[in-house]
mmCIF file of C-alpha atoms in Angstrom:
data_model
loop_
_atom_site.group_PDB
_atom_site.id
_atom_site.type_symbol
_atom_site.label_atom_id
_atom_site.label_comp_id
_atom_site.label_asym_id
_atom_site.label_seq_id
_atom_site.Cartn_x
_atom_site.Cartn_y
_atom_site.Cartn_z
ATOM 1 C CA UNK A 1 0.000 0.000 0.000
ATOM 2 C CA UNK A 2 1.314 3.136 -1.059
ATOM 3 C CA UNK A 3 2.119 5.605 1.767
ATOM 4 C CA UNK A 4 0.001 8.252 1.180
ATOM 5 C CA UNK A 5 -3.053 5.890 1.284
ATOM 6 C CA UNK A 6 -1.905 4.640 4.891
ATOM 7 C CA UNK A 7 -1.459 7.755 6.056
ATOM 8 C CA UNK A 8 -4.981 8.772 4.905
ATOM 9 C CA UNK A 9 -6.119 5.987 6.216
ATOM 10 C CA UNK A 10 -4.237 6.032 9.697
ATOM 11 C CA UNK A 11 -5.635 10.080 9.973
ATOM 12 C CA UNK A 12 -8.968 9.530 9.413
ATOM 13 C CA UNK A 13 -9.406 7.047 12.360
ATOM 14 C CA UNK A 14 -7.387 8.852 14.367
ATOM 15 C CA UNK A 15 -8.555 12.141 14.507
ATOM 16 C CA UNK A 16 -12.147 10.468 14.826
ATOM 17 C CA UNK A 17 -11.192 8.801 17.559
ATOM 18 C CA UNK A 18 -9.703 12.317 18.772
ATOM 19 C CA UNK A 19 -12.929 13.814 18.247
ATOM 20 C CA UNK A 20 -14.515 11.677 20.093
ATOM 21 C CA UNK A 21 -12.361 11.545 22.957
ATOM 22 C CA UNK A 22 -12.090 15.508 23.172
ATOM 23 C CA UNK A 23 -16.281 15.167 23.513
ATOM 24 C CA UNK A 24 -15.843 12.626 26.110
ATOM 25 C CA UNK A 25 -13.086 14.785 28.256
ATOM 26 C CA UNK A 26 -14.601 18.220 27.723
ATOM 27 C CA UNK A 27 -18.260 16.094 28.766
ATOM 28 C CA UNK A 28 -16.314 15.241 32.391
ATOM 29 C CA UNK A 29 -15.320 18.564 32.656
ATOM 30 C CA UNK A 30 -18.481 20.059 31.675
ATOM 31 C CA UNK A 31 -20.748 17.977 33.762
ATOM 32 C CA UNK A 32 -18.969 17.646 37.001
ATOM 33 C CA UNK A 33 -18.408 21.643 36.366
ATOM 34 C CA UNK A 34 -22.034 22.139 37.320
ATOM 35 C CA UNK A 35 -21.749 20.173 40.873
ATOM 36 C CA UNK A 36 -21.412 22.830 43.788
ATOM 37 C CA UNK A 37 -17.666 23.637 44.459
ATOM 38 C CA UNK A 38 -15.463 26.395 45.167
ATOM 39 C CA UNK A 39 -14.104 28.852 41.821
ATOM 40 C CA UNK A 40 -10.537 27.936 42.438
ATOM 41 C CA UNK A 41 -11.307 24.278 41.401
ATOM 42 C CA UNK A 42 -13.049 24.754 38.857
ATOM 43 C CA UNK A 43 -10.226 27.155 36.832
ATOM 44 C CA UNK A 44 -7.793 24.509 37.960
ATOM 45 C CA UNK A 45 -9.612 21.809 36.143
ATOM 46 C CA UNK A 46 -10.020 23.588 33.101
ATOM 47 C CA UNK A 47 -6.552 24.678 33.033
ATOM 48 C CA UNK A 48 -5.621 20.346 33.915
ATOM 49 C CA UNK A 49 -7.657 20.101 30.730
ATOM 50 C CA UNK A 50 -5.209 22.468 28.391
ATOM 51 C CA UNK A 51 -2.380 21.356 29.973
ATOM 52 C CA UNK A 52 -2.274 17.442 29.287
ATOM 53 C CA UNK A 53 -3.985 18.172 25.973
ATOM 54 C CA UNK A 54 -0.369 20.400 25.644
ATOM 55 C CA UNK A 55 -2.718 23.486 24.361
ATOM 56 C CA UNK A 56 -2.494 25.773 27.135
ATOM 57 C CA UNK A 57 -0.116 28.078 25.295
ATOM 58 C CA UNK A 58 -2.629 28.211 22.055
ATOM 59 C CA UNK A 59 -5.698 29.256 24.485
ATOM 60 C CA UNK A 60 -3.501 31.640 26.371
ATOM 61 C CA UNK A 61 -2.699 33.189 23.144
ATOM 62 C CA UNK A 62 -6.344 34.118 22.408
ATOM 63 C CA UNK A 63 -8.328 33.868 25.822
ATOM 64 C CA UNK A 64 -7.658 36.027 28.632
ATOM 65 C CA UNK A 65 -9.546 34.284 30.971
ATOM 66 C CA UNK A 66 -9.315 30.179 31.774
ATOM 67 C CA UNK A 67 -12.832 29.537 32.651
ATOM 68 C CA UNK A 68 -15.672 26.778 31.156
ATOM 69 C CA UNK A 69 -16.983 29.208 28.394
ATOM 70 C CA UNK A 70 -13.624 29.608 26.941
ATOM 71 C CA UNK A 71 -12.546 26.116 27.172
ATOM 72 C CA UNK A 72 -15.549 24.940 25.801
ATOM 73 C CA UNK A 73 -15.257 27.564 22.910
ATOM 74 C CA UNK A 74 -11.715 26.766 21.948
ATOM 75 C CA UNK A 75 -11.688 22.956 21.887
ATOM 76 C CA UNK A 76 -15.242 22.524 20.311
ATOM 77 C CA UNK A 77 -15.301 25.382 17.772
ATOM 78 C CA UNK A 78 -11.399 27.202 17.372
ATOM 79 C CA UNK A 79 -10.088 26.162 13.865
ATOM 80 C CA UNK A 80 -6.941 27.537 14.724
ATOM 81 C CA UNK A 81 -6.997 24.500 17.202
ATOM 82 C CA UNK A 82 -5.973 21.164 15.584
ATOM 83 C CA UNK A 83 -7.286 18.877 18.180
ATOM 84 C CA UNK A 84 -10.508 20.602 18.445
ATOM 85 C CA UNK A 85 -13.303 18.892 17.434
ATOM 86 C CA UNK A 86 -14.378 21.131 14.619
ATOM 87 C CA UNK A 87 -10.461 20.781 13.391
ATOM 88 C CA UNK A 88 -10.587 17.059 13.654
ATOM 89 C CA UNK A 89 -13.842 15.824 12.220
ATOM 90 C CA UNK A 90 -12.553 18.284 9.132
ATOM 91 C CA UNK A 91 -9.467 16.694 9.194
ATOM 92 C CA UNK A 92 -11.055 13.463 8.955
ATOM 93 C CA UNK A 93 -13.298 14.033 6.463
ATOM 94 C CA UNK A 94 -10.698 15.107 4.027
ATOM 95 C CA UNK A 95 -8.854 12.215 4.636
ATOM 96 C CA UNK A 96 -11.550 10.179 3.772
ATOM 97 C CA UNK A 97 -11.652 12.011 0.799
ATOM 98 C CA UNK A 98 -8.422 11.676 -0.329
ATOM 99 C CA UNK A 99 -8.935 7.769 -0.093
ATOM 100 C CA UNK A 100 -12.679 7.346 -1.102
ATOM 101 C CA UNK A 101 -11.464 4.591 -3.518
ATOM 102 C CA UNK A 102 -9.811 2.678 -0.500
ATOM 103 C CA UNK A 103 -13.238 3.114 1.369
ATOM 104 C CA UNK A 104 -16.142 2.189 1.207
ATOM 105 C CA UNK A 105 -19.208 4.307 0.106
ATOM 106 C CA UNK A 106 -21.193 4.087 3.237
ATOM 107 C CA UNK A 107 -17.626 5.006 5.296
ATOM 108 C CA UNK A 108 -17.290 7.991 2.858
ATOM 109 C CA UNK A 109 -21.115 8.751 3.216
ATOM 110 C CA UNK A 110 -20.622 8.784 7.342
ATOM 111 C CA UNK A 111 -18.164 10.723 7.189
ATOM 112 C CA UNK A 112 -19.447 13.488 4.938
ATOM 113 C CA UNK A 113 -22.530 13.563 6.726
ATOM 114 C CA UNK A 114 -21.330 14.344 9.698
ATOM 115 C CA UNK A 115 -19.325 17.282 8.527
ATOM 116 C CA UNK A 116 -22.281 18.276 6.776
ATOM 117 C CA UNK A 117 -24.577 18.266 9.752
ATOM 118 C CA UNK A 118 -22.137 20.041 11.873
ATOM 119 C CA UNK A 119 -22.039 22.892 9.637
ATOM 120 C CA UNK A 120 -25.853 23.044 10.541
ATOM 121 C CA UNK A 121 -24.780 22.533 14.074
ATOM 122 C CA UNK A 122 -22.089 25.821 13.954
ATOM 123 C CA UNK A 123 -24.215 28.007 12.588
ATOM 124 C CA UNK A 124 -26.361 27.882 16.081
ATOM 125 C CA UNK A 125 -23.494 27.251 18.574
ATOM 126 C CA UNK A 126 -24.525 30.218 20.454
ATOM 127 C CA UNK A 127 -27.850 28.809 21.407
ATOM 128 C CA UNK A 128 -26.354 25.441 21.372
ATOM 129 C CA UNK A 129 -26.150 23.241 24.807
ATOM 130 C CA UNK A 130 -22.944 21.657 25.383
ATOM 131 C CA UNK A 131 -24.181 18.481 26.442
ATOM 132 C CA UNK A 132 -26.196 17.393 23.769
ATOM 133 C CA UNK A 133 -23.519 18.526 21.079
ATOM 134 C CA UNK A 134 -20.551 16.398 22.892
ATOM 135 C CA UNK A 135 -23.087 13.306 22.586
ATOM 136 C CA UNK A 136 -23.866 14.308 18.876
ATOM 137 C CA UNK A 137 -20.194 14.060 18.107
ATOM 138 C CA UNK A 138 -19.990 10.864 20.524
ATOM 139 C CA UNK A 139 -22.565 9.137 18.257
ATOM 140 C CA UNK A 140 -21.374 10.478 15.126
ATOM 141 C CA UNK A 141 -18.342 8.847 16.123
ATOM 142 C CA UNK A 142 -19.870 5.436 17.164
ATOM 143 C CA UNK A 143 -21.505 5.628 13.922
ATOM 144 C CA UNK A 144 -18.156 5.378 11.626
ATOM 145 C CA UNK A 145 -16.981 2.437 13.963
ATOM 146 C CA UNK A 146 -20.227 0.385 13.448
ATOM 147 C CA UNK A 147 -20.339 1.220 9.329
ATOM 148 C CA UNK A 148 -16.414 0.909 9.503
ATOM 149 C CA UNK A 149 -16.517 -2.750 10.823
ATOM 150 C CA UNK A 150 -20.372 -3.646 8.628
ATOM 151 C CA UNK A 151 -18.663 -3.157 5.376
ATOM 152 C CA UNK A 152 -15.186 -2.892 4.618
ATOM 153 C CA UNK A 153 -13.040 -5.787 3.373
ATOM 154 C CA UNK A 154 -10.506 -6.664 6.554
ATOM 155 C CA UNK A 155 -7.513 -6.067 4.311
ATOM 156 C CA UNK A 156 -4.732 -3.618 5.066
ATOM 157 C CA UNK A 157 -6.825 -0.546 4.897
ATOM 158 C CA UNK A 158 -8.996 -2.410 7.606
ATOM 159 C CA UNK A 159 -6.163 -2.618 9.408
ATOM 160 C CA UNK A 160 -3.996 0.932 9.209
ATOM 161 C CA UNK A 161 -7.866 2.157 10.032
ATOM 162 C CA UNK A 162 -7.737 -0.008 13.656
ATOM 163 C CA UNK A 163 -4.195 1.297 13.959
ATOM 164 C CA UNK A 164 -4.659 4.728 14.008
ATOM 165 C CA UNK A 165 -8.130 4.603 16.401
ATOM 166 C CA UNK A 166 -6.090 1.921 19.055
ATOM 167 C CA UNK A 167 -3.174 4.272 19.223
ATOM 168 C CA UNK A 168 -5.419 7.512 19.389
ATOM 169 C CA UNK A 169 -7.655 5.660 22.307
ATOM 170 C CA UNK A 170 -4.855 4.508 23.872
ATOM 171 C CA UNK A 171 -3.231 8.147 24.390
ATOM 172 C CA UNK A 172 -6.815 9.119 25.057
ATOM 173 C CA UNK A 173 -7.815 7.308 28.017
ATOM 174 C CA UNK A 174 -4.756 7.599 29.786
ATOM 175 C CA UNK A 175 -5.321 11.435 29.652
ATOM 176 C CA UNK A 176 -8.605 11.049 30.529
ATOM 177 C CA UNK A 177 -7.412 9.252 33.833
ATOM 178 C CA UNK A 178 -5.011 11.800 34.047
ATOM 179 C CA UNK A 179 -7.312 14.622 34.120
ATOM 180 C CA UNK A 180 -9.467 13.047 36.667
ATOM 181 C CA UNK A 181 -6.703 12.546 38.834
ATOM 182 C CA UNK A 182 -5.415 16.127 39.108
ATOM 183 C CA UNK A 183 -8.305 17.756 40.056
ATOM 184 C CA UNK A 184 -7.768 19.411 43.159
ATOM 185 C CA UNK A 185 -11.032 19.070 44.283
ATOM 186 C CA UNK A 186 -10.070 14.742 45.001
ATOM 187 C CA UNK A 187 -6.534 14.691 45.112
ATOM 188 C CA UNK A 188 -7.438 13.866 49.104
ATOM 189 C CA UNK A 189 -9.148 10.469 48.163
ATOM 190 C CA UNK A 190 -6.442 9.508 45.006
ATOM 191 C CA UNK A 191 -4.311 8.952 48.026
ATOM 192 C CA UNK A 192 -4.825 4.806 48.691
ATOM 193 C CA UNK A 193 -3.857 5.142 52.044
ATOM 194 C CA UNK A 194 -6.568 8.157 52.425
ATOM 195 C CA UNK A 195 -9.406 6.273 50.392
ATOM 196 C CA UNK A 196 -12.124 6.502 52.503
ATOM 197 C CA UNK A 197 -14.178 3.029 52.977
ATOM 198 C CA UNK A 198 -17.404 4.373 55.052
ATOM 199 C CA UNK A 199 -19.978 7.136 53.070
ATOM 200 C CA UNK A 200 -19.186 10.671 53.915
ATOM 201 C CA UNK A 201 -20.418 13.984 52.623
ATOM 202 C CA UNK A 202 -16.741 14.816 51.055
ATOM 203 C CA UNK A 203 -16.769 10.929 48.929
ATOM 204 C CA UNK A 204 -20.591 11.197 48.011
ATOM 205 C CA UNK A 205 -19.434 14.652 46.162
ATOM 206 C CA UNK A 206 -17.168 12.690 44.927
ATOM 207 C CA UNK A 207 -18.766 9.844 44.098
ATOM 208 C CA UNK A 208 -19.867 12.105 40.876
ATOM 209 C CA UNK A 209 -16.925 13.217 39.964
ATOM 210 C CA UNK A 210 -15.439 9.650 39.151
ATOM 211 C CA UNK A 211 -18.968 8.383 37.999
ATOM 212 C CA UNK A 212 -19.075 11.551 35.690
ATOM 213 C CA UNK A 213 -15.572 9.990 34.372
ATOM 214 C CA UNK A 214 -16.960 6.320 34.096
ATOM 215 C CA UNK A 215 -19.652 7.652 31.936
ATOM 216 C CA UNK A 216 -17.225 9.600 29.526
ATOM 217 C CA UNK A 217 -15.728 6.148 28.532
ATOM 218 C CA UNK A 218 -18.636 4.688 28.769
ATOM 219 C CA UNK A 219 -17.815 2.190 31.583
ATOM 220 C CA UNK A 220 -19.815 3.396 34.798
ATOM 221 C CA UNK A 221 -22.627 0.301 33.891
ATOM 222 C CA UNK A 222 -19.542 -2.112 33.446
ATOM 223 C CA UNK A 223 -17.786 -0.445 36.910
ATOM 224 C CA UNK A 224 -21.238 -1.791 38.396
ATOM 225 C CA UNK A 225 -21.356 -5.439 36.747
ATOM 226 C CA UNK A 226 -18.011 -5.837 38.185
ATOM 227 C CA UNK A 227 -17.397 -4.218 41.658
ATOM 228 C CA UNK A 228 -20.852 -3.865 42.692
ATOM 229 C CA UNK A 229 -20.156 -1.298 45.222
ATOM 230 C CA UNK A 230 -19.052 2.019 45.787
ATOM 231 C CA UNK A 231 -17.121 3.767 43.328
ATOM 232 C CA UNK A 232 -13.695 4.149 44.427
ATOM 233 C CA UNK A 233 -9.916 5.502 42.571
ATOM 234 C CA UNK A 234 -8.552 2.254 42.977
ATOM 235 C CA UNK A 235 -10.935 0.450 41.356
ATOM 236 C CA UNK A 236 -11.514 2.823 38.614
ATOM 237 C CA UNK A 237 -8.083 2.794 37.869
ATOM 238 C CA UNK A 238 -7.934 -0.923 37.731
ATOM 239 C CA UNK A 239 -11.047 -1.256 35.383
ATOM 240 C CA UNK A 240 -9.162 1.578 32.956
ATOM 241 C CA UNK A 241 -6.075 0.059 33.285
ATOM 242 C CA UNK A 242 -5.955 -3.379 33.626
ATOM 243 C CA UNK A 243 -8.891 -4.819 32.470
ATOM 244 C CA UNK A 244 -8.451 -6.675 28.898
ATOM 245 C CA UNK A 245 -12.577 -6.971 28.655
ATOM 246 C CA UNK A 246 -12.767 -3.029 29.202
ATOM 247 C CA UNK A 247 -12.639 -1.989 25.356
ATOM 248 C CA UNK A 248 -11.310 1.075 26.062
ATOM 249 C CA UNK A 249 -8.420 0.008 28.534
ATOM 250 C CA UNK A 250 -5.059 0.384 28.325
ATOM 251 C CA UNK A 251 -4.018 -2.730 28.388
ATOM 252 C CA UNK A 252 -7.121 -3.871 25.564
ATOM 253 C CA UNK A 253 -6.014 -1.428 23.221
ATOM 254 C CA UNK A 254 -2.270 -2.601 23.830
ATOM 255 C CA UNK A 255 -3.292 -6.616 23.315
ATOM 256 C CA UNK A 256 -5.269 -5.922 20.094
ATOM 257 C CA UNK A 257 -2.707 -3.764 18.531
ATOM 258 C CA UNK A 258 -0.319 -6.520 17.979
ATOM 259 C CA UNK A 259 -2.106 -8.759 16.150
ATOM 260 C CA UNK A 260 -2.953 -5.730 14.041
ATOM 261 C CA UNK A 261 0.502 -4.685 13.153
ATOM 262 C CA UNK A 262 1.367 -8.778 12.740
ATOM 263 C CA UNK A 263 -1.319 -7.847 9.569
ATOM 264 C CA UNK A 264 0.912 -4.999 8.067
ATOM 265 C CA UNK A 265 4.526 -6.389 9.165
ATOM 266 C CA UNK A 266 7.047 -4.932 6.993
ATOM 267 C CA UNK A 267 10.701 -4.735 7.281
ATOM 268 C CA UNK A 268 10.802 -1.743 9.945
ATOM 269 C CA UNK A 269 8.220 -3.088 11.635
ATOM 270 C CA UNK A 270 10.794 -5.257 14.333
ATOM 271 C CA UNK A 271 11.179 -2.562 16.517
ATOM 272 C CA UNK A 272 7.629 -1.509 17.147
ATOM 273 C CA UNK A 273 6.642 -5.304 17.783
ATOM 274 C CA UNK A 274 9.129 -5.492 20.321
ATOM 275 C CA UNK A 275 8.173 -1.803 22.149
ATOM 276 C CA UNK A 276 4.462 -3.164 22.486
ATOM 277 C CA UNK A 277 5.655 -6.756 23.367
ATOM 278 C CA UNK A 278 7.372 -4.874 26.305
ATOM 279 C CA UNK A 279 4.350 -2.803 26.829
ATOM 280 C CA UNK A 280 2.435 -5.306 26.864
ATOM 281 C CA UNK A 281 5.011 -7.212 29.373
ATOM 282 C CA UNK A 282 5.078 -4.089 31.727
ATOM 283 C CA UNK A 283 1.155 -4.049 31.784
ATOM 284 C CA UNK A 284 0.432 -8.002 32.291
ATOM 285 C CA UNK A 285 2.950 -8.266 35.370
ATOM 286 C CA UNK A 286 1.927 -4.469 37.086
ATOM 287 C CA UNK A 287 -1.159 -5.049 39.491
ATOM 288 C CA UNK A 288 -2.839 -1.980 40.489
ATOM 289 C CA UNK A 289 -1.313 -1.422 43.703
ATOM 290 C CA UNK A 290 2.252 -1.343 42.465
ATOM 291 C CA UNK A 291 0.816 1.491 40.363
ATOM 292 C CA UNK A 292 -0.462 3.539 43.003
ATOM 293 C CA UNK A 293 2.616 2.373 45.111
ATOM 294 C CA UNK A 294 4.882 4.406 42.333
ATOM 295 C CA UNK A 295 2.379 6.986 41.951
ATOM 296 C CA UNK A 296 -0.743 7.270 39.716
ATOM 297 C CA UNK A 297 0.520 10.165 38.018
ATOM 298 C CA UNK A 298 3.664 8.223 37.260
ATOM 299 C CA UNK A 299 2.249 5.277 35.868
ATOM 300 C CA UNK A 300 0.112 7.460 33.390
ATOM 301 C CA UNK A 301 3.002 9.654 32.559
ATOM 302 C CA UNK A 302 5.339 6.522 31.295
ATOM 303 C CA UNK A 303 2.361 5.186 29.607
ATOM 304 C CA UNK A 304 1.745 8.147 27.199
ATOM 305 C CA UNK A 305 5.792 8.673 26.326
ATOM 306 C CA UNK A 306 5.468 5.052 25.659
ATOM 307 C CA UNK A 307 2.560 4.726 23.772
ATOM 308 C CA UNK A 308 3.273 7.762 21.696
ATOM 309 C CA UNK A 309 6.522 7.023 20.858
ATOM 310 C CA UNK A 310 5.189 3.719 19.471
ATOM 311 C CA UNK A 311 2.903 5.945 17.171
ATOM 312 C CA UNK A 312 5.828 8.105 16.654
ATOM 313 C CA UNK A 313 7.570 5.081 14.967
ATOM 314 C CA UNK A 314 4.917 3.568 13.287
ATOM 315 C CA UNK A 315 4.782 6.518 11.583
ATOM 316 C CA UNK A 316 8.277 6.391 10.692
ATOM 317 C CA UNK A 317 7.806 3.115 8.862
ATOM 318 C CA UNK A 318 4.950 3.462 7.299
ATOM 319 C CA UNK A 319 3.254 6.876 6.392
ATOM 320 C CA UNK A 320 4.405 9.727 4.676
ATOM 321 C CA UNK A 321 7.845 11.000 6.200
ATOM 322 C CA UNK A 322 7.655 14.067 8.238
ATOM 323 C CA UNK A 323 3.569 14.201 8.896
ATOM 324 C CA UNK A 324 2.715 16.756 11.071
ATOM 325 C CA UNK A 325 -0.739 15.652 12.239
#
């Protein structure tokens, strides 16, 4: 496959994964925003927000104030944004463009739609409520997935497709995790030895917080089939960590991206079997309290310079040289 095709191909999924995952953050944000809480927490989790999303010099450079409105504005609507949605589900629709030969028609159809409707969408944003937008781009999102996998060939297009949205959900969910565990308003329970085991007025605020961020990957009714009980950091952590029947896990999107690159092996392709067989290695022998033993934070941190440098180098081998999506 020629490498212009991949990287079409690779883009597309990736920034509608991105899309997606930018709705599901900024819907965290947004709806545990609206609990009671003191104004100091609420800038500082907006600010989290830019600052693991490595944008807070972009907003700076056009807002003068860090507050919901703005946020909201900037990484839903700002074009000059690339990770905004708007940017993105552009971004992906050209892509699909590019490649409509390599897709199918219903793929190219879902795509285009979407773009179209959001125009529709834009010119209202002003009267617009956050909420239901977010799960408008959420579904839009779920939508390519379900065509994606009803009616495309699994050949290598399949494949470079499943690439690009395991490595984009990866990075995703991990900063997800990562946003939730900043926010000043719980760093007292992300503490193990601190968790609190009896019901209190501080932990049933928080209980929606981290139920808030079980819904935004879409995991609070699986939290429930499995623990059964109150929702606590620890086991929240596990469930977006560790468990392989979690799709959007670390460790499932790490287990069903080898097989995936076993599909497109080429001769550079060595070296990133062997960074996700170690990957893979660190995540099957970590439990979760030797991650909160070296520090949540941590754990997340290594993950993403891991991960991404794994993208970084399939990129190397296979799309075009020097793409700066």
């Amino acid at each position: 496959m020629l490498s212009r095709t991949a990287d079409c191909l690779y883009w597309m999924a990736r920034y509608t994964e991105r899309a997606e995952n930018t709705a599901r953050m900024l819907d965290v944000n947004h709806q545990t925003s609206l609990l009671p809480q003191p104004a100091e927490f609420l800038e500082q989790s907006w600010k989290k927000l830019l600052t693991i999303s490595k944008l807070e010099d972009a907003f700076n450079s056009q807002y003068d104030i860090v507050n919901r409105e703005n946020v909201l504005d900037f990484m839903i609507y700002e074009t000059s944004n690339p990770s905004s949605i708007v940017s993105c589900l552009f971004a992906a629709r050209e892509n699909a463009r590019v490649i409509r030969g390599k897709i199918t028609s219903e793929v190219w159809e879902t795509q285009n739609t979407t773009w179209l409707e959001l125009q529709r969408i834009l010119e209202a944003r002003h009267q617009s409520d956050p909420s239901r937008l977010l799960e408008w781009v959420k579904h839009r999102c779920h939508l390519f997935r379900g065509v994606l996998h009803g009616t495309m060939l699994k050949n290598e297009a399949f494949y470079f497709i499943n690439v690009g949205t395991l490595l984009e959900r990866a990075d995703n969910t991990a900063r997800i995790l990562e946003t939730k565990y900043e926010d000043p308003a719980t760093l007292k329970v992300l503490n193990p030895a601190k968790v609190l085991e009896e019901g209190t007025h501080g932990e049933f605020f928080d209980f929606y917080h981290w139920a808030a961020l079980l819904r935004s990957v879409s995991a609070f009714e699986i939290y429930r089939q499995i623990y059964s009980d109150q929702v606590t950091p620890k086991q929240v952590a596990q469930l977006l960590i560790f468990n392989k029947q979690m799709p959007r896990s670390l460790v499932c999107c790490v287990n069903e991206l080898i097989p995936l690159l076993s599909e497109v092996k080429n001769q550079q392709s060595k070296e990133i079997e062997r960074l996700l067989g170690k990957l893979k290695a660190s995540l099957d022998f970590s439990d979760i309290d030797e991650v909160f033993e070296q520090g949540l934070e941590e754990f997340i941190e290594s993950f993403l310079e891991r991960i991404n440098y794994i993208a970084d180098e399939f990129s190397s081998a296979y799309l075009i040289p020097l793409a700066t999506n």
